Amino acid sequence: MDQQAPVITMVDVGDAWIARLPVVGETRVEDPRLAAWALGELIPGGHHPKLPGEVRLVDEEGEVLHPFLLLFNDYSGRDKSAVYELVRANLPQGCHWAVLDGYPALWCLRRGADRLDAIEEVIKEVRRHGITTELNDLGMEKLWEWRLGDEFCVDMVAQLLLMAAHRAELAAIPPERLIGLLRTASKIRPE
């Protein structure tokens, strides 16, 4: 990411986040991925040379934050409402509960070594409540599209891996088989 990218400070206010950019102001956002766009709307004419393009989101301590959405999709036919309510009552830090098009979801804004690390940590926390692979969607559409140069690539790979893990579980395919397929299909080799 561009070192000169604007730095937006994000403050969790319980059911949303306040996005702050000193030269622009602040605004409230429910979807932290849209912070730059929402701030860009505050500028007369809705334009800033670096908004809503590449930006860095940080917390009040200056630590980099990664915004993402995780949707719960379960095709097992089992009623998971009690488990979802348990997750809702014990949200992972930096995540807010939502229901999008009838699907339970988490809007998240998390610290992490990188974007994949932030996503993985939320999944680990949610799994403690009995959720298995149904937390498997990052809200990506048009999975066949690809573009380089931004976080879209990381989100797309994470989306595909989460979907693969979920579908493999439904088909009784063990994780080791998925890892073997990844190694065979890519340059990843066992050590």
XYZ file of N, CA and C in Angstrom:
573
model
N 0.839 -1.180 0.000
C 0.000 0.000 0.000
C 0.882 1.240 0.000
N 0.444 2.274 -0.654
C 1.157 3.537 -0.770
C 1.427 4.122 0.610
N 2.709 4.457 0.889
C 3.069 5.031 2.184
C 2.429 6.404 2.387
N 2.080 7.086 1.295
C 1.441 8.390 1.396
C -0.076 8.290 1.482
N -0.603 7.090 1.559
C -2.042 6.900 1.631
C -2.585 7.604 2.868
N -3.757 8.217 2.740
C -4.365 8.856 3.906
C -4.575 7.847 5.035
N -4.426 8.311 6.258
C -4.611 7.468 7.435
C -5.932 7.868 8.084
N -6.846 6.935 8.119
C -8.158 7.154 8.722
C -8.170 6.469 10.080
N -8.479 7.236 11.110
C -8.583 6.682 12.460
C -10.009 6.195 12.671
N -10.122 4.952 13.119
C -11.424 4.331 13.343
C -11.655 4.137 14.837
N -12.842 4.532 15.299
C -13.204 4.409 16.707
C -14.495 3.607 16.797
N -14.457 2.509 17.538
C -15.625 1.652 17.726
C -16.568 2.329 18.717
N -17.827 2.528 18.295
C -18.818 3.151 19.174
C -19.960 2.187 19.497
N -19.669 0.892 19.439
C -20.638 -0.120 19.854
C -21.428 -0.732 18.716
N -22.199 0.065 17.994
C -23.001 -0.475 16.896
C -22.526 0.025 15.533
N -21.446 0.791 15.536
C -20.864 1.335 14.302
C -19.451 1.810 14.630
N -18.825 2.466 13.667
C -17.502 3.054 13.875
C -17.539 4.512 13.447
N -16.739 5.325 14.116
C -16.520 6.699 13.678
C -15.213 6.696 12.898
N -15.269 7.179 11.664
C -14.090 7.295 10.807
C -13.650 8.754 10.824
N -12.365 8.982 11.140
C -11.844 10.351 11.232
C -10.650 10.546 10.312
N -10.689 11.638 9.575
C -9.573 12.057 8.745
C -9.412 13.549 8.998
N -8.275 13.972 9.610
C -8.125 15.350 10.070
C -8.516 16.433 9.068
N -8.129 16.327 7.821
C -8.421 17.395 6.859
C -9.858 17.363 6.340
N -10.585 16.270 6.668
C -11.941 16.111 6.138
C -12.993 16.213 7.231
N -12.780 15.534 8.342
C -13.757 15.493 9.423
C -13.976 14.067 9.875
N -15.199 13.791 10.300
C -15.520 12.438 10.749
C -16.931 12.088 10.333
N -17.171 10.785 10.246
C -18.486 10.279 9.888
C -18.684 8.914 10.535
N -19.922 8.540 10.686
C -20.287 7.254 11.277
C -20.512 6.249 10.154
N -19.937 5.035 10.303
C -20.111 3.975 9.302
C -20.451 2.662 9.993
N -21.378 1.927 9.406
C -21.682 0.588 9.896
C -20.778 -0.436 9.236
N -20.423 -0.192 7.980
C -19.531 -1.074 7.236
C -18.158 -0.399 7.205
N -17.194 -0.907 7.974
C -15.892 -0.234 8.040
C -15.139 -0.222 6.717
N -15.520 -1.105 5.783
C -14.876 -1.124 4.473
C -15.200 0.135 3.672
N -16.253 0.851 4.069
C -16.694 2.030 3.336
C -16.267 3.340 3.985
N -15.324 3.291 4.918
C -14.902 4.504 5.630
C -14.379 5.574 4.679
N -13.507 5.217 3.747
C -12.932 6.214 2.835
C -14.011 6.830 1.952
N -14.900 6.002 1.448
C -15.980 6.508 0.610
C -16.861 7.483 1.388
N -17.235 7.111 2.632
C -18.097 7.971 3.451
C -17.410 9.301 3.758
N -16.113 9.261 4.040
C -15.379 10.505 4.282
C -15.278 11.333 3.003
N -15.086 10.691 1.882
C -15.040 11.395 0.599
C -16.316 12.158 0.320
N -17.445 11.645 0.802
C -18.726 12.320 0.626
C -18.804 13.627 1.410
N -17.958 13.805 2.429
C -17.956 15.039 3.226
C -17.232 16.187 2.524
N -16.426 15.874 1.537
C -15.650 16.884 0.829
C -16.558 17.570 -0.184
N -16.538 18.902 -0.224
C -17.372 19.589 -1.232
C -17.101 19.022 -2.624
N -18.130 18.641 -3.291
C -17.989 18.001 -4.590
C -17.725 16.512 -4.473
N -17.577 16.006 -3.244
C -17.365 14.569 -3.011
C -16.072 14.034 -3.562
N -15.017 14.851 -3.571
C -13.777 14.382 -4.190
C -12.562 14.736 -3.334
N -11.650 13.837 -3.276
C -10.342 14.023 -2.653
C -9.395 13.190 -3.501
N -8.216 13.681 -3.829
C -7.348 12.935 -4.744
C -7.017 11.515 -4.291
N -7.040 11.220 -2.999
C -6.696 9.880 -2.518
C -7.913 9.135 -1.964
N -9.090 9.738 -1.977
C -10.279 9.075 -1.453
C -11.239 8.802 -2.595
N -11.913 7.662 -2.642
C -11.874 6.571 -1.691
C -10.914 5.464 -2.093
N -9.803 5.767 -2.692
C -8.836 4.756 -3.110
C -8.080 4.137 -1.966
N -6.780 3.964 -2.132
C -5.945 3.316 -1.122
C -5.839 4.196 0.123
N -6.216 3.642 1.243
C -6.117 4.319 2.536
C -5.612 3.315 3.560
N -5.187 3.825 4.698
C -4.832 2.961 5.832
C -5.815 3.253 6.938
N -6.394 2.207 7.493
C -7.264 2.348 8.658
C -6.445 1.990 9.881
N -6.527 2.831 10.912
C -5.798 2.580 12.150
C -6.722 2.814 13.331
N -6.361 2.220 14.471
C -7.106 2.496 15.694
C -6.505 3.725 16.366
N -7.003 4.071 17.542
C -6.530 5.281 18.228
C -5.082 5.174 18.691
N -4.534 3.956 18.763
C -3.123 3.764 19.104
C -2.235 3.774 17.864
N -2.836 3.897 16.685
C -2.067 3.916 15.443
C -1.797 2.550 14.848
N -2.380 1.493 15.417
C -2.202 0.134 14.887
C -3.090 -0.068 13.665
N -2.551 -0.706 12.642
C -3.289 -0.943 11.407
C -4.456 -1.886 11.661
N -5.592 -1.553 11.051
C -6.805 -2.354 11.160
C -7.204 -2.886 9.786
N -7.826 -4.059 9.784
C -8.269 -4.702 8.549
C -9.791 -4.829 8.592
N -10.505 -4.186 7.659
C -11.969 -4.294 7.643
C -12.430 -5.467 6.781
N -13.439 -6.184 7.248
C -13.999 -7.269 6.443
C -15.372 -7.655 6.970
N -16.089 -8.381 6.139
C -17.409 -8.903 6.456
C -17.318 -10.418 6.431
N -17.919 -11.073 7.409
C -18.025 -12.538 7.406
C -19.492 -12.914 7.543
N -19.974 -13.692 6.588
C -21.361 -14.157 6.600
C -21.416 -15.625 7.007
N -22.484 -15.978 7.713
C -22.735 -17.363 8.089
C -23.655 -17.972 7.035
N -23.194 -18.985 6.328
C -24.004 -19.723 5.357
C -23.963 -21.193 5.747
N -25.115 -21.737 6.098
C -25.166 -23.143 6.486
C -26.181 -23.851 5.609
N -25.732 -24.856 4.897
C -26.607 -25.601 4.009
C -26.971 -26.967 4.579
N -26.773 -27.147 5.882
C -27.027 -28.454 6.484
C -28.501 -28.685 6.765
N -29.286 -27.614 6.819
C -30.699 -27.751 7.144
C -30.972 -27.766 8.634
N -29.921 -27.746 9.453
C -30.098 -27.738 10.909
C -30.362 -26.314 11.404
N -31.137 -26.187 12.471
C -31.423 -24.879 13.059
C -30.217 -24.443 13.888
N -29.571 -23.373 13.475
C -28.379 -22.864 14.161
C -28.674 -21.589 14.952
N -29.931 -21.226 15.093
C -30.263 -19.942 15.714
C -29.715 -19.817 17.134
N -29.732 -20.894 17.921
C -29.210 -20.821 19.293
C -27.705 -20.555 19.294
N -26.987 -21.180 18.385
C -25.540 -20.973 18.295
C -25.249 -19.550 17.827
N -26.018 -19.069 16.851
C -25.817 -17.695 16.365
C -26.079 -16.681 17.477
N -27.101 -16.948 18.285
C -27.392 -16.046 19.409
C -26.246 -16.046 20.423
N -25.615 -17.204 20.620
C -24.453 -17.287 21.508
C -23.307 -16.438 20.962
N -23.071 -16.521 19.656
C -22.033 -15.685 19.034
C -22.399 -14.214 19.191
N -23.659 -13.889 18.923
C -24.108 -12.491 19.022
C -23.917 -11.936 20.433
N -24.128 -12.778 21.434
C -23.968 -12.342 22.829
C -22.498 -12.259 23.241
N -21.604 -12.893 22.478
C -20.165 -12.922 22.798
C -19.351 -12.589 21.555
N -19.578 -11.415 21.009
C -18.930 -11.026 19.749
C -17.420 -10.963 19.877
N -16.715 -11.381 18.837
C -15.266 -11.184 18.833
C -14.963 -9.680 18.914
N -13.877 -9.351 19.556
C -13.488 -7.945 19.671
C -13.353 -7.338 18.280
N -13.885 -6.138 18.121
C -13.797 -5.441 16.842
C -14.835 -5.861 15.826
N -15.815 -6.682 16.240
C -16.854 -7.127 15.322
C -18.228 -6.688 15.811
N -19.112 -6.413 14.865
C -20.498 -6.055 15.143
C -21.408 -7.044 14.437
N -22.526 -7.366 15.082
C -23.493 -8.302 14.532
C -24.351 -7.602 13.487
N -24.721 -8.324 12.440
C -25.624 -7.805 11.415
C -26.395 -8.979 10.820
N -27.492 -8.668 10.177
C -28.218 -9.647 9.375
C -28.351 -9.015 7.996
N -27.757 -9.668 6.994
C -27.735 -9.140 5.635
C -28.450 -10.108 4.705
N -29.521 -9.655 4.102
C -30.326 -10.503 3.216
C -30.721 -11.808 3.893
N -31.015 -11.729 5.192
C -31.446 -12.895 5.945
C -30.333 -13.745 6.519
N -29.079 -13.410 6.210
C -27.939 -14.184 6.711
C -27.295 -13.480 7.894
N -27.046 -14.216 8.988
C -26.285 -13.623 10.088
C -24.882 -13.270 9.582
N -24.341 -12.179 10.114
C -23.041 -11.721 9.622
C -22.298 -10.946 10.711
N -21.012 -10.808 10.495
C -20.161 -9.998 11.363
C -19.444 -8.954 10.513
N -19.635 -7.670 10.848
C -18.781 -6.613 10.305
C -17.592 -6.563 11.237
N -16.393 -6.646 10.722
C -15.217 -6.675 11.589
C -14.183 -5.644 11.162
N -13.511 -5.113 12.141
C -12.395 -4.195 11.960
C -11.368 -4.618 12.996
N -10.351 -5.359 12.540
C -9.450 -6.042 13.458
C -7.988 -5.759 13.175
N -7.212 -5.796 14.249
C -5.756 -5.814 14.121
C -5.351 -7.199 13.632
N -4.180 -7.282 13.050
C -3.646 -8.561 12.626
C -2.351 -8.334 11.879
N -1.521 -9.362 11.831
C -0.254 -9.253 11.101
C -0.524 -8.878 9.647
N -1.629 -9.388 9.098
C -2.088 -9.033 7.759
C -3.585 -9.341 7.717
N -4.190 -9.126 6.576
C -5.629 -9.316 6.430
C -6.050 -10.762 6.699
N -5.332 -11.731 6.158
C -5.684 -13.133 6.393
C -5.598 -13.492 7.872
N -4.592 -12.973 8.551
C -4.440 -13.221 9.980
C -5.644 -12.674 10.751
N -6.087 -11.481 10.402
C -7.237 -10.878 11.087
C -8.491 -11.731 10.887
N -8.713 -12.195 9.651
C -9.872 -13.040 9.355
C -9.774 -14.361 10.114
N -8.600 -14.976 10.090
C -8.405 -16.260 10.764
C -8.670 -16.160 12.265
N -8.224 -15.095 12.883
C -8.421 -14.936 14.327
C -9.899 -14.820 14.693
N -10.676 -14.114 13.881
C -12.113 -14.017 14.151
C -12.756 -15.398 14.020
N -12.391 -16.137 12.999
C -12.950 -17.477 12.811
C -12.612 -18.362 14.003
N -11.373 -18.296 14.501
C -10.987 -19.078 15.689
C -11.871 -18.727 16.880
N -12.100 -17.433 17.092
C -12.920 -17.002 18.229
C -14.354 -17.494 18.103
N -14.924 -17.423 16.908
C -16.307 -17.841 16.697
C -16.437 -19.357 16.838
N -15.445 -20.105 16.426
C -15.499 -21.576 16.508
C -15.646 -22.057 17.951
N -15.211 -21.276 18.900
C -15.345 -21.669 20.313
C -16.804 -21.824 20.731
N -17.715 -21.250 19.952
C -19.140 -21.296 20.290
C -19.880 -22.406 19.545
N -19.147 -23.295 18.876
C -19.786 -24.413 18.201
C -20.014 -24.202 16.718
N -19.573 -23.092 16.190
C -19.666 -22.855 14.748
C -18.544 -23.650 14.092
N -18.865 -24.361 13.018
C -17.810 -25.084 12.313
C -17.466 -24.290 11.062
N -17.795 -24.794 9.908
C -17.366 -24.126 8.675
C -18.434 -23.225 8.066
N -19.564 -23.019 8.743
C -20.602 -22.186 8.140
C -20.275 -20.692 8.153
N -19.225 -20.285 8.822
C -18.735 -18.909 8.722
C -17.784 -18.912 7.525
N -18.345 -18.775 6.308
C -17.583 -19.125 5.114
C -17.707 -18.141 3.963
N -18.161 -16.936 4.227
C -18.424 -16.018 3.125
C -17.950 -14.619 3.508
N -17.148 -14.020 2.642
C -16.684 -12.646 2.853
C -17.510 -11.648 2.047
N -18.657 -12.095 1.561
C -19.523 -11.205 0.811
C -19.038 -10.910 -0.598
N -18.142 -11.742 -1.093
C -17.616 -11.536 -2.443
C -18.623 -12.060 -3.459
N -18.815 -11.302 -4.506
C -19.639 -11.740 -5.617
C -18.749 -11.849 -6.842
N -19.256 -12.482 -7.870
C -18.509 -12.638 -9.117
C -17.130 -13.238 -8.845
N -17.143 -14.424 -8.275
C -15.907 -15.071 -7.852
C -14.950 -15.355 -9.002
N -15.393 -15.246 -10.205
C -14.534 -15.474 -11.360
C -13.721 -14.231 -11.731
N -14.073 -13.061 -11.172
C -13.339 -11.843 -11.509
C -12.061 -11.749 -10.688
N -11.085 -11.052 -11.227
C -9.799 -10.912 -10.550
C -9.169 -9.593 -10.917
N -8.624 -8.911 -9.962
C -7.832 -7.717 -10.231
C -6.713 -7.674 -9.218
N -5.592 -7.190 -9.613
C -4.420 -7.135 -8.748
C -4.253 -5.748 -8.146
N -3.463 -5.675 -7.086
C -3.043 -4.390 -6.563
C -3.773 -3.879 -5.351
N -4.718 -4.625 -4.805
C -5.372 -4.148 -3.598
C -5.827 -5.330 -2.745
N -6.581 -5.045 -1.695
C -6.999 -6.094 -0.769
C -8.043 -7.027 -1.372
N -8.574 -6.685 -2.529
C -9.537 -7.540 -3.211
C -8.954 -8.932 -3.413
N -7.678 -9.015 -3.773
C -7.037 -10.313 -4.014
C -7.062 -11.179 -2.759
N -6.707 -10.598 -1.639
C -6.676 -11.345 -0.379
C -8.084 -11.789 -0.007
N -9.062 -10.889 -0.146
C -10.443 -11.249 0.163
C -10.927 -12.385 -0.725
N -10.589 -12.334 -1.997
C -11.046 -13.363 -2.924
C -10.453 -14.727 -2.550
N -9.161 -14.776 -2.265
C -8.529 -16.039 -1.878
C -9.147 -16.551 -0.576
N -9.329 -15.674 0.403
C -9.943 -16.092 1.670
C -11.359 -16.616 1.436
N -12.135 -15.924 0.614
C -13.503 -16.359 0.295
C -13.500 -17.771 -0.291
N -12.640 -17.999 -1.266
C -12.593 -19.307 -1.915
C -12.143 -20.407 -0.956
N -11.174 -20.105 -0.094
C -10.716 -21.103 0.884
C -11.803 -21.419 1.908
N -12.507 -20.384 2.389
C -13.588 -20.613 3.353
C -14.705 -21.443 2.727
N -15.055 -21.132 1.487
C -16.088 -21.910 0.796
C -15.636 -23.350 0.599
N -14.376 -23.542 0.230
C -13.864 -24.895 0.021
C -13.905 -25.698 1.320
N -13.510 -25.094 2.427
C -13.529 -25.796 3.711
C -14.953 -26.202 4.085
N -15.898 -25.297 3.872
C -17.296 -25.582 4.212
C -17.863 -26.692 3.340
N -17.656 -26.590 2.027
C -18.196 -27.599 1.119
C -17.526 -28.952 1.353
N -16.228 -28.942 1.668
C -15.529 -30.202 1.952
C -16.113 -30.871 3.191
N -16.415 -30.075 4.210
C -17.020 -30.644 5.413
C -18.370 -31.287 5.085
N -19.179 -30.611 4.283
C -20.484 -31.161 3.900
C -20.333 -32.445 3.087
N -19.257 -32.537 2.314
C -19.010 -33.719 1.482
C -18.137 -34.761 2.176
N -17.841 -34.558 3.460
C -17.024 -35.486 4.257
C -15.613 -35.648 3.688
N -15.060 -34.584 3.154
C -13.683 -34.592 2.665
C -12.804 -34.015 3.768
N -11.825 -34.755 4.260
C -10.998 -34.250 5.366
C -10.102 -33.080 4.921
N -9.765 -32.181 5.860
C -8.919 -31.031 5.542
C -7.597 -31.414 4.876
N -7.040 -32.549 5.263
C -5.764 -32.977 4.684
C -5.854 -33.145 3.172
N -7.024 -33.589 2.690
C -7.214 -33.749 1.238
C -7.214 -32.394 0.544
N -7.824 -31.392 1.191
C -7.817 -30.041 0.614
C -6.394 -29.493 0.548
N -5.642 -29.697 1.616
C -4.253 -29.226 1.649
C -3.440 -29.935 0.574
N -3.659 -31.232 0.418
C -2.961 -31.979 -0.621
C -3.285 -31.443 -2.010
N -4.549 -31.125 -2.250
C -4.940 -30.569 -3.540
C -4.280 -29.209 -3.768
N -4.261 -28.369 -2.734
C -3.593 -27.062 -2.862
C -2.118 -27.228 -3.205
N -1.458 -28.147 -2.525
C -0.026 -28.370 -2.796
C 0.199 -28.896 -4.213
N -0.665 -29.791 -4.657
C -0.529 -30.354 -6.001
C -0.805 -29.297 -7.074
N -1.807 -28.464 -6.828
C -2.216 -27.485 -7.832
C -1.358 -26.227 -7.848
N -0.524 -26.031 -6.849
C 0.273 -24.810 -6.775
C 1.749 -25.153 -6.608
N 2.511 -24.146 -6.340
C 3.943 -24.326 -6.134
C 4.263 -24.666 -4.682
N 3.243 -24.758 -3.837
C 3.452 -25.088 -2.425
C 3.862 -26.555 -2.330
N 4.944 -26.824 -1.670
C 5.432 -28.192 -1.522
C 5.650 -28.502 -0.042
N 5.412 -29.751 0.350
C 5.671 -30.106 1.754
C 7.148 -29.917 2.069
N 7.389 -29.536 3.297
C 8.784 -29.306 3.721
C 9.451 -30.573 4.171
